Short mmCIF file of N, CA, C and O in Angstrom, two decimals:
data_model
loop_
_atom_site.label_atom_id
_atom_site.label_comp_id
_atom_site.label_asym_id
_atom_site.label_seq_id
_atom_site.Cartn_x
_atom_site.Cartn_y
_atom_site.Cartn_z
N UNK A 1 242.43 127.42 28.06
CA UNK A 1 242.97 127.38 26.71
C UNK A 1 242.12 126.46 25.82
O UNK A 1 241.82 125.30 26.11
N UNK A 2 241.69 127.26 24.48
CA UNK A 2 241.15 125.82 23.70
C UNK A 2 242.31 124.75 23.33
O UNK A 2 243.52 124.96 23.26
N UNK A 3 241.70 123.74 23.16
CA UNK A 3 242.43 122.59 22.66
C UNK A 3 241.64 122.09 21.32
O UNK A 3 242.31 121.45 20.51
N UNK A 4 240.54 122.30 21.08
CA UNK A 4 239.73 121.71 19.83
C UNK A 4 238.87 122.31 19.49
O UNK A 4 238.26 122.89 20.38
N UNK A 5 238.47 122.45 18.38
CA UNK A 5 237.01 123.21 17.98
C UNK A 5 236.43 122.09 17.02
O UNK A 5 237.13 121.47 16.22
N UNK A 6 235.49 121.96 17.15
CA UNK A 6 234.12 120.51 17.05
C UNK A 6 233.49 120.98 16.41
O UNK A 6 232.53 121.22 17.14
N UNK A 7 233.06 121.64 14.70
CA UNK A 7 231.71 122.12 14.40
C UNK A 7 230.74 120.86 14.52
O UNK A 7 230.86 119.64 14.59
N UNK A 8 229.81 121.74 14.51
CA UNK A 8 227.59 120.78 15.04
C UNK A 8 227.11 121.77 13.29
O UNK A 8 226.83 122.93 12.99
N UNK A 9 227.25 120.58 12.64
CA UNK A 9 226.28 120.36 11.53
C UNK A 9 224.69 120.15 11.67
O UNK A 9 224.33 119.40 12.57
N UNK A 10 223.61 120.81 10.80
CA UNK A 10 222.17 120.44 10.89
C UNK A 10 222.15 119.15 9.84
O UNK A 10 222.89 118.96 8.88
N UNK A 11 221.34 118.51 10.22
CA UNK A 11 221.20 117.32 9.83
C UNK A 11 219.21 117.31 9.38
O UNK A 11 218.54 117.76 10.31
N UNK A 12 218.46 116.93 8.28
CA UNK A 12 217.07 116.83 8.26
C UNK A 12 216.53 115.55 8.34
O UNK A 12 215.49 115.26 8.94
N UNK A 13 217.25 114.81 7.72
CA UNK A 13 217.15 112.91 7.38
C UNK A 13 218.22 112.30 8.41
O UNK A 13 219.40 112.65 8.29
N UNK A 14 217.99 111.76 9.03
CA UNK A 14 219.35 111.04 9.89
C UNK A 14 219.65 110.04 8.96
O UNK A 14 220.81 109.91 8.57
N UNK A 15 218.78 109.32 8.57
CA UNK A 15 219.96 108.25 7.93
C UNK A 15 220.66 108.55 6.43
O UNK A 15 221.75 108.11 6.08
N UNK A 16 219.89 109.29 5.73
CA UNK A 16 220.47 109.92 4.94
C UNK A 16 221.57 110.69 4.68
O UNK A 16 222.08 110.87 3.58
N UNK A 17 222.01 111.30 6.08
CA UNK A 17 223.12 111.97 6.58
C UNK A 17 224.14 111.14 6.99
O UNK A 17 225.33 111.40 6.77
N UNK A 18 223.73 110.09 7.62
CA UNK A 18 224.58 108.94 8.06
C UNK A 18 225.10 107.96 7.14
O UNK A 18 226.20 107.59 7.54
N UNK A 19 224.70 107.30 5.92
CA UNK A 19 224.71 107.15 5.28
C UNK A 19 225.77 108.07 4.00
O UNK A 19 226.74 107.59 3.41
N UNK A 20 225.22 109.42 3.87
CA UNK A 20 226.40 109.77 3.50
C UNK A 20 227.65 110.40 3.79
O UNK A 20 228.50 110.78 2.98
N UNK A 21 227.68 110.46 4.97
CA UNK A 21 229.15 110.36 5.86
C UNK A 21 230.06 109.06 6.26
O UNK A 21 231.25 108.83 6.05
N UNK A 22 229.37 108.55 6.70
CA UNK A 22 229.88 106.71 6.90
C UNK A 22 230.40 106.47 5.39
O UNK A 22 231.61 106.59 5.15
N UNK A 23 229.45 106.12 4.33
CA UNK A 23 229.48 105.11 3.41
C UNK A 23 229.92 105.43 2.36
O UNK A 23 230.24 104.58 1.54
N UNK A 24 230.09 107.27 2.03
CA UNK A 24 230.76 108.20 0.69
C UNK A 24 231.58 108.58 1.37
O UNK A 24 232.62 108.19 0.82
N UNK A 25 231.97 109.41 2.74
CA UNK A 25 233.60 109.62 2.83
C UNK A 25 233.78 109.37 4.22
O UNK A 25 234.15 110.30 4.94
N UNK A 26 233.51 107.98 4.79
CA UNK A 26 234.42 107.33 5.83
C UNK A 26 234.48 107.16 7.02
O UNK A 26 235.05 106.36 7.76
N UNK A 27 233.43 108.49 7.20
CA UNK A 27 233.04 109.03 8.72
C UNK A 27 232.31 107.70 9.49
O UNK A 27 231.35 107.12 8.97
N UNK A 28 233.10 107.14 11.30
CA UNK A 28 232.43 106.26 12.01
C UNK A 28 231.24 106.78 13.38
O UNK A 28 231.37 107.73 14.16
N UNK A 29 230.09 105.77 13.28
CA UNK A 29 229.60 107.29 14.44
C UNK A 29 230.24 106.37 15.62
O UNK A 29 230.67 105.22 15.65
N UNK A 30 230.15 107.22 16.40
CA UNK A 30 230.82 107.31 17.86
C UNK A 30 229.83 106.98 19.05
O UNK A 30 229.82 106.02 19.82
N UNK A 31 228.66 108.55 18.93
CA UNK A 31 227.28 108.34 19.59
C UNK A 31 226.36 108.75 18.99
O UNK A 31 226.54 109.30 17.90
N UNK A 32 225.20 108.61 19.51
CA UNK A 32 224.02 108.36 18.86
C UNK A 32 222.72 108.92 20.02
O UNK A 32 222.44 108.29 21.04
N UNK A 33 222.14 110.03 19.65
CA UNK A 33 221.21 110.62 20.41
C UNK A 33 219.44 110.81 20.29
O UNK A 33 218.62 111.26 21.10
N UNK A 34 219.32 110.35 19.18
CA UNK A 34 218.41 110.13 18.30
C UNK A 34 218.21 111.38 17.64
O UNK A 34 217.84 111.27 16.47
N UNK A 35 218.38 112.59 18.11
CA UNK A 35 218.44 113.79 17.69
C UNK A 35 219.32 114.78 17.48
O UNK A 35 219.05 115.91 17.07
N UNK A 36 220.80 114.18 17.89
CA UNK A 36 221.84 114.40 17.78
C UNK A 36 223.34 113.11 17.66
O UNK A 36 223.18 112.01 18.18
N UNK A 37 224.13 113.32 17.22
CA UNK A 37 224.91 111.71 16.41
C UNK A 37 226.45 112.65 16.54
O UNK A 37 226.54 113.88 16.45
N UNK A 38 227.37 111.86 16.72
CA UNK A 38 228.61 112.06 16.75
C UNK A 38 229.72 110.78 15.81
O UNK A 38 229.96 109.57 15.78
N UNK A 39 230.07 111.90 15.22
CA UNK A 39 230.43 110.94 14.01
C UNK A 39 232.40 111.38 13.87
O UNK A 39 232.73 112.49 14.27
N UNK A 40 233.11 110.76 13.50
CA UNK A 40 234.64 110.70 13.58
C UNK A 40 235.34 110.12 12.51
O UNK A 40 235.07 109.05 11.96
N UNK A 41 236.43 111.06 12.21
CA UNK A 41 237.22 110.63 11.22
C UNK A 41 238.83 110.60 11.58
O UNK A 41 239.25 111.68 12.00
N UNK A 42 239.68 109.65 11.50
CA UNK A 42 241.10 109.76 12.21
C UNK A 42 240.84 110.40 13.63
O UNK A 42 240.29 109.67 14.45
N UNK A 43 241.14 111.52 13.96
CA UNK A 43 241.39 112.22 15.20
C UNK A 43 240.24 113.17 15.20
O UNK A 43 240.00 113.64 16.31
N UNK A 44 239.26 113.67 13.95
CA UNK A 44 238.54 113.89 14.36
C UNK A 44 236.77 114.09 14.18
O UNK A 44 235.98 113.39 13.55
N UNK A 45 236.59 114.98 14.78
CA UNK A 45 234.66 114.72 15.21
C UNK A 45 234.09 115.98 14.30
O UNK A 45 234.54 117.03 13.84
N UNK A 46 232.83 115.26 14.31
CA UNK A 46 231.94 116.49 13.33
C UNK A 46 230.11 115.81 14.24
O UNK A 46 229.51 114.75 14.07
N UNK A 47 229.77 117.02 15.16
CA UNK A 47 229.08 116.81 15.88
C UNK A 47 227.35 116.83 14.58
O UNK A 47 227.45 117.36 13.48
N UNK A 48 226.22 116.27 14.97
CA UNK A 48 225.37 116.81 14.09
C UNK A 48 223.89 117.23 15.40
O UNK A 48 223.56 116.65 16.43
N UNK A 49 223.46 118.16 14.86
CA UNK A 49 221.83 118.32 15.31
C UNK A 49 220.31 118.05 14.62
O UNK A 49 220.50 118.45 13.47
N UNK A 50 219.26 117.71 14.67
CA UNK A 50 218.68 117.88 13.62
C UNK A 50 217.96 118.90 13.79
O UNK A 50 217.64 119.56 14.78
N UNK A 51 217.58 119.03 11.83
CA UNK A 51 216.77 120.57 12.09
C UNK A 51 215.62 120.46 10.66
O UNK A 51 215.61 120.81 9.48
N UNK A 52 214.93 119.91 11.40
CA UNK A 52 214.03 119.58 10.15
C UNK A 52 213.25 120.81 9.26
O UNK A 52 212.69 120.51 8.20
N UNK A 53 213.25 121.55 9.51
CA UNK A 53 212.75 122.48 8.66
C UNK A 53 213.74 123.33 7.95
O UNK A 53 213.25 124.36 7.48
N UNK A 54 214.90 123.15 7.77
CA UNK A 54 216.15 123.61 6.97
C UNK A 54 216.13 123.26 5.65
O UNK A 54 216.49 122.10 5.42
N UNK A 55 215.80 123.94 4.71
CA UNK A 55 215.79 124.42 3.44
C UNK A 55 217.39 123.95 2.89
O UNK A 55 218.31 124.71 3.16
N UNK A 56 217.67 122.62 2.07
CA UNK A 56 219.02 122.58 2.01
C UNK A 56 219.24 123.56 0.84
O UNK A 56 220.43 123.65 0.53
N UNK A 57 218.33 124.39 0.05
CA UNK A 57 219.10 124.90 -0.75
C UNK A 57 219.01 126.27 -0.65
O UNK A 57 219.42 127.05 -1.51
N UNK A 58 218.34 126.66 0.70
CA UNK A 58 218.82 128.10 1.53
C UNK A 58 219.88 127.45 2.45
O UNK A 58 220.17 128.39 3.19
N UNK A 59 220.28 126.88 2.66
CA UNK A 59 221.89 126.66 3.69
C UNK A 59 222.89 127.48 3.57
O UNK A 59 223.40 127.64 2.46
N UNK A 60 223.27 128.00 4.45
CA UNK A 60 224.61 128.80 4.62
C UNK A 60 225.84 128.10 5.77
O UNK A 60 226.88 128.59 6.21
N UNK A 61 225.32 127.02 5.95
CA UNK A 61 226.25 125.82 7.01
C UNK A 61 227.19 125.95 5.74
O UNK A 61 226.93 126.15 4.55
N UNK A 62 228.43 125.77 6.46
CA UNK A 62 229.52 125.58 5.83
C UNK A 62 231.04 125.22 6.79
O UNK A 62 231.32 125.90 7.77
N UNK A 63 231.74 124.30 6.40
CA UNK A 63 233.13 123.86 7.08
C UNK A 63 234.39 123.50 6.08
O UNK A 63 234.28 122.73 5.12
N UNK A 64 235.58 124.17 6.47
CA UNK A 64 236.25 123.77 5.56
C UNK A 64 237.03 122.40 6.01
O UNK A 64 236.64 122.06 7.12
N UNK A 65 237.98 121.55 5.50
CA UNK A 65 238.22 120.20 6.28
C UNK A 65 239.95 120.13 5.81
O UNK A 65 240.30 119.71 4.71
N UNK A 66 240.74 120.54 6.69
CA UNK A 66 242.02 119.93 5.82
C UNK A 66 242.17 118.50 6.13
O UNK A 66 241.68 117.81 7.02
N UNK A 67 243.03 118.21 5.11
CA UNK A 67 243.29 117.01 4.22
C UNK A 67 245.03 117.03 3.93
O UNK A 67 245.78 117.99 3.73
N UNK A 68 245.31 115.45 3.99
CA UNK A 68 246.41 115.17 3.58
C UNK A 68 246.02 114.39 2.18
O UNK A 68 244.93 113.83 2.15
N UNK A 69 246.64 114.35 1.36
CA UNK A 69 246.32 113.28 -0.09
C UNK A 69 245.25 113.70 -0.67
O UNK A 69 244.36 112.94 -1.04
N UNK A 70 245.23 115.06 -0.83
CA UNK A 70 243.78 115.24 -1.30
C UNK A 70 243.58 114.64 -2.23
O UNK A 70 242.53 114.00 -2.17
N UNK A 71 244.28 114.51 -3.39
CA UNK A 71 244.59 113.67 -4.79
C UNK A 71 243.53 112.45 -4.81
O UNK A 71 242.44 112.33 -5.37
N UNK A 72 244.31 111.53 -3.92
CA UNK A 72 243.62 110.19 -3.67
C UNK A 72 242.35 110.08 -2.92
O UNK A 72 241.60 109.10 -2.97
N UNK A 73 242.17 111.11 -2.25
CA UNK A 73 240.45 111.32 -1.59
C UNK A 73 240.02 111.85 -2.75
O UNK A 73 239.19 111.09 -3.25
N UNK A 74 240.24 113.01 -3.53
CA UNK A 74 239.21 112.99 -4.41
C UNK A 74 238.64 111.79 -5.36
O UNK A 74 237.50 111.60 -5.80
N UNK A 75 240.14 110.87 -5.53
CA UNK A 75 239.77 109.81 -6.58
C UNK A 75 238.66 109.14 -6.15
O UNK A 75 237.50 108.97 -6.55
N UNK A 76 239.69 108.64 -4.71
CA UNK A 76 238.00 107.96 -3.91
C UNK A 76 236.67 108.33 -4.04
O UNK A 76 235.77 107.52 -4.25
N UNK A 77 236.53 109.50 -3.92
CA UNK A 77 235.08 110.20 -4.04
C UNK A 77 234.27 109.80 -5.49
O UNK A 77 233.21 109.19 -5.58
N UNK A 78 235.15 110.35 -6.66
CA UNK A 78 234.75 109.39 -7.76
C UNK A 78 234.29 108.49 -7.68
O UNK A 78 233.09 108.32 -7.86
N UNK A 79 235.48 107.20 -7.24
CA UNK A 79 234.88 105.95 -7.59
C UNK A 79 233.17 105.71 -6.99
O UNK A 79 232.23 105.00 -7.35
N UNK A 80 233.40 106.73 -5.87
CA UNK A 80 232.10 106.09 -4.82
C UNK A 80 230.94 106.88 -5.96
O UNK A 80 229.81 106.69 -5.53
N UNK A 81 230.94 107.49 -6.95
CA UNK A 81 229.86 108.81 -7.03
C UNK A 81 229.38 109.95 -6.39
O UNK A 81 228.27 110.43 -6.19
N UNK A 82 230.51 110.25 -6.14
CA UNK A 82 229.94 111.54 -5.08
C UNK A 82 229.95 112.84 -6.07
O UNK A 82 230.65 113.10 -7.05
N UNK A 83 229.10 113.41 -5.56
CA UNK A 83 229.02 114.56 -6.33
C UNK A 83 229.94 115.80 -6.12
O UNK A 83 230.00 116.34 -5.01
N UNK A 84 230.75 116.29 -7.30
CA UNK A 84 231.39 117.51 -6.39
C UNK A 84 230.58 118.53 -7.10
O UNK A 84 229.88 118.44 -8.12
N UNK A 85 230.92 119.74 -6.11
CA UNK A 85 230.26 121.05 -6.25
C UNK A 85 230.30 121.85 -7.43
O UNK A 85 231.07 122.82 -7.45
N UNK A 86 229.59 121.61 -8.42
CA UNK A 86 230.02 122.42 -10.11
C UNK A 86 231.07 123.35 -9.56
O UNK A 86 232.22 123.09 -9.91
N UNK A 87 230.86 124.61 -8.60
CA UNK A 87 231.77 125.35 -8.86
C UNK A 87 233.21 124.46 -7.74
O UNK A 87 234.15 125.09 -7.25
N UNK A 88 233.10 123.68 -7.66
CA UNK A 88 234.73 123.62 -6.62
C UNK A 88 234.90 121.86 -6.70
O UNK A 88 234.69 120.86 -6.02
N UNK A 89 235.50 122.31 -8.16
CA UNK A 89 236.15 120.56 -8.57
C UNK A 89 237.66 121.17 -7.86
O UNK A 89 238.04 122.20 -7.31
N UNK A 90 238.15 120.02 -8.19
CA UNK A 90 240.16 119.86 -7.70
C UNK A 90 240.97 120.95 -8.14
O UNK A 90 241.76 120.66 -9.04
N UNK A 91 240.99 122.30 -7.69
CA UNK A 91 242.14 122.86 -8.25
C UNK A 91 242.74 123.71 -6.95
O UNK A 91 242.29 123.81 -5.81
N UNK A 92 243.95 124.28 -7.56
CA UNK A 92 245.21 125.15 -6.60
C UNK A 92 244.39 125.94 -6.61
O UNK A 92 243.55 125.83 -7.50
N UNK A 93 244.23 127.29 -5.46
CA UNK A 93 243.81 127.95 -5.43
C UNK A 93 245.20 129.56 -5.46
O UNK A 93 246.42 129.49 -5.55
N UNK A 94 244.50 130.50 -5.35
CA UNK A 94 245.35 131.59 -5.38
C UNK A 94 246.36 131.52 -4.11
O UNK A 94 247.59 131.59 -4.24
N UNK A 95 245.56 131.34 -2.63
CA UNK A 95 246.07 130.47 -1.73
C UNK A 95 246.99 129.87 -1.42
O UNK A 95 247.68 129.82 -0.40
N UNK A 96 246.98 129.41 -2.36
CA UNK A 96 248.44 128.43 -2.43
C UNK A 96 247.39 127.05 -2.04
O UNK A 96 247.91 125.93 -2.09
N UNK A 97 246.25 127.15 -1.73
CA UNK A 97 245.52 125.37 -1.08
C UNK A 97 245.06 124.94 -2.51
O UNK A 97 244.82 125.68 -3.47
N UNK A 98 244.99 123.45 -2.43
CA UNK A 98 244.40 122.75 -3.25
C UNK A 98 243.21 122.04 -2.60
O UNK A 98 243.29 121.29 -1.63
N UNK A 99 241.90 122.42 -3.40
CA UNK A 99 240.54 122.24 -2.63
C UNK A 99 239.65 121.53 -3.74
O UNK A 99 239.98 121.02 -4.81
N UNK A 100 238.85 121.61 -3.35
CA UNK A 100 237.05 120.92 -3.87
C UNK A 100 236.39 120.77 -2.55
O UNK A 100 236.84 120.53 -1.43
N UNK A 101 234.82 121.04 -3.14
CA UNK A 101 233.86 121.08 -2.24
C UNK A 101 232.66 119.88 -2.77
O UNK A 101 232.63 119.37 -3.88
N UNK A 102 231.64 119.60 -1.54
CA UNK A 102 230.98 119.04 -2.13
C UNK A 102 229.88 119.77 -1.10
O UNK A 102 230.26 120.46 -0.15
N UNK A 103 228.31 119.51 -1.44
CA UNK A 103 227.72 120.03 -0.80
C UNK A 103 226.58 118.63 0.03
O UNK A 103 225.88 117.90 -0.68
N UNK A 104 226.62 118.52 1.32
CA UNK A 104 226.23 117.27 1.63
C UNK A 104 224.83 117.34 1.62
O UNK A 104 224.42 118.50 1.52
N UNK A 105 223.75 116.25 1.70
CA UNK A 105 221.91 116.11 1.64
C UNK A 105 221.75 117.38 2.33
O UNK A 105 220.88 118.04 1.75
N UNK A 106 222.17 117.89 3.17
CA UNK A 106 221.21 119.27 4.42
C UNK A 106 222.08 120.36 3.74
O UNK A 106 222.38 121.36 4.39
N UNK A 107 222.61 120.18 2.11
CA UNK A 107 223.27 121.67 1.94
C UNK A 107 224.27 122.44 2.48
O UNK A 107 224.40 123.60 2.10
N UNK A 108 225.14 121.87 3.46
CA UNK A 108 226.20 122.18 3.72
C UNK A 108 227.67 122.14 3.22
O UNK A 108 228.30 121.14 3.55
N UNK A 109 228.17 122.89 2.63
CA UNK A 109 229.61 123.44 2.00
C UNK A 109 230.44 122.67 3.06
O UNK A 109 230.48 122.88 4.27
N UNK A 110 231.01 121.85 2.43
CA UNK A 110 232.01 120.73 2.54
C UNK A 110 232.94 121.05 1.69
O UNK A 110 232.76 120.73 0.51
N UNK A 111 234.19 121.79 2.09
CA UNK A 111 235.34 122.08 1.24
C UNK A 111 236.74 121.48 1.86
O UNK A 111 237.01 121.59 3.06
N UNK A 112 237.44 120.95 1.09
CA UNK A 112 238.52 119.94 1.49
C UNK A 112 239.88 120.87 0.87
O UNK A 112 239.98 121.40 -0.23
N UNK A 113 240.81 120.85 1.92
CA UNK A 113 241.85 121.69 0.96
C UNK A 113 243.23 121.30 1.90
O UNK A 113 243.27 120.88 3.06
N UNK A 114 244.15 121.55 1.10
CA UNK A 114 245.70 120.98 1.67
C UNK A 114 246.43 121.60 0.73
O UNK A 114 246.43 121.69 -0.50
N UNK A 115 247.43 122.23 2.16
CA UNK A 115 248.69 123.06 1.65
C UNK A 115 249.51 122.66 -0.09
O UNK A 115 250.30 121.72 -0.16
N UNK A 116 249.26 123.29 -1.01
CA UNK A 116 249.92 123.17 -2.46
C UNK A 116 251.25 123.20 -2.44
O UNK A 116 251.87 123.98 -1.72
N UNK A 117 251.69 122.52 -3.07
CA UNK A 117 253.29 122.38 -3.11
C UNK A 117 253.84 124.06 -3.73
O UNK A 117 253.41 124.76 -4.65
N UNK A 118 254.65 124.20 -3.01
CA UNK A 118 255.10 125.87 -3.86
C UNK A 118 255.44 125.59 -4.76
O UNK A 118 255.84 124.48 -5.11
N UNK A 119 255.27 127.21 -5.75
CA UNK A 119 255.97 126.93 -7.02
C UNK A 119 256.96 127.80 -7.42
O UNK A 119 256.93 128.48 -8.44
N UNK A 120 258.08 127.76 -6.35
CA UNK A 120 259.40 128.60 -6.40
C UNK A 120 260.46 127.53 -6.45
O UNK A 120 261.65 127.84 -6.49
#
């Protein structure tokens, strides 16, 4: 039976990647491979590989991340300067989720979303 699914992000800059996971939204690393890094947030992991010849603005890496408080993580993100994704600032979606994306240094679609309060 699964119990977890772990996505493995490409990574081109390690510290640049590390840096902006740790220090813009929170992420602690765990381990450290020189060519691969394991990094954790609450309960959970976001494995990385590197891949130096990855084009971040041909990337098709992408993960979506639920979230509790998205509200107050996005604020956070503000204060820090983080960039969100022109097209996927803070809104409800058709969904019923409330999302934003950001796209991290290696071009990967980072989308954050949590169940919307109904509107019945």
């Amino acid at each position: 039976m699964i119990t977890q699914i772990i996505p493995k992000l490409p990574f081109i800059k390690k510290e640049e990647t590390l840096h902006y996971f740790t220090e813009k939204l929170g992420f602690s690393m765990i381990s450290d491979y020189d060519d691969y890094f394991i990094l954790k947030i609450d309960s959970e992991e976001i494995h990385f590989f590197e891949f130096e010849n990855l084009d971040p603005k041909k990337s098709d890496f992408m993960i979506y991340l639920r979230i509790e408080n998205i509200d107050e993580f996005y604020k956070i993100l503000q204060t820090k300067n983080v960039e969100i994704h022109p097209n996927g600032t803070l809104e409800t979606k058709p969904w019923n989720q409330k999302e934003f994306s950001l796209l991290d240094p290696n071009g990967t679609l980072l989308t954050f979303g949590e169940n919307a309060p109904s509107s019945t």
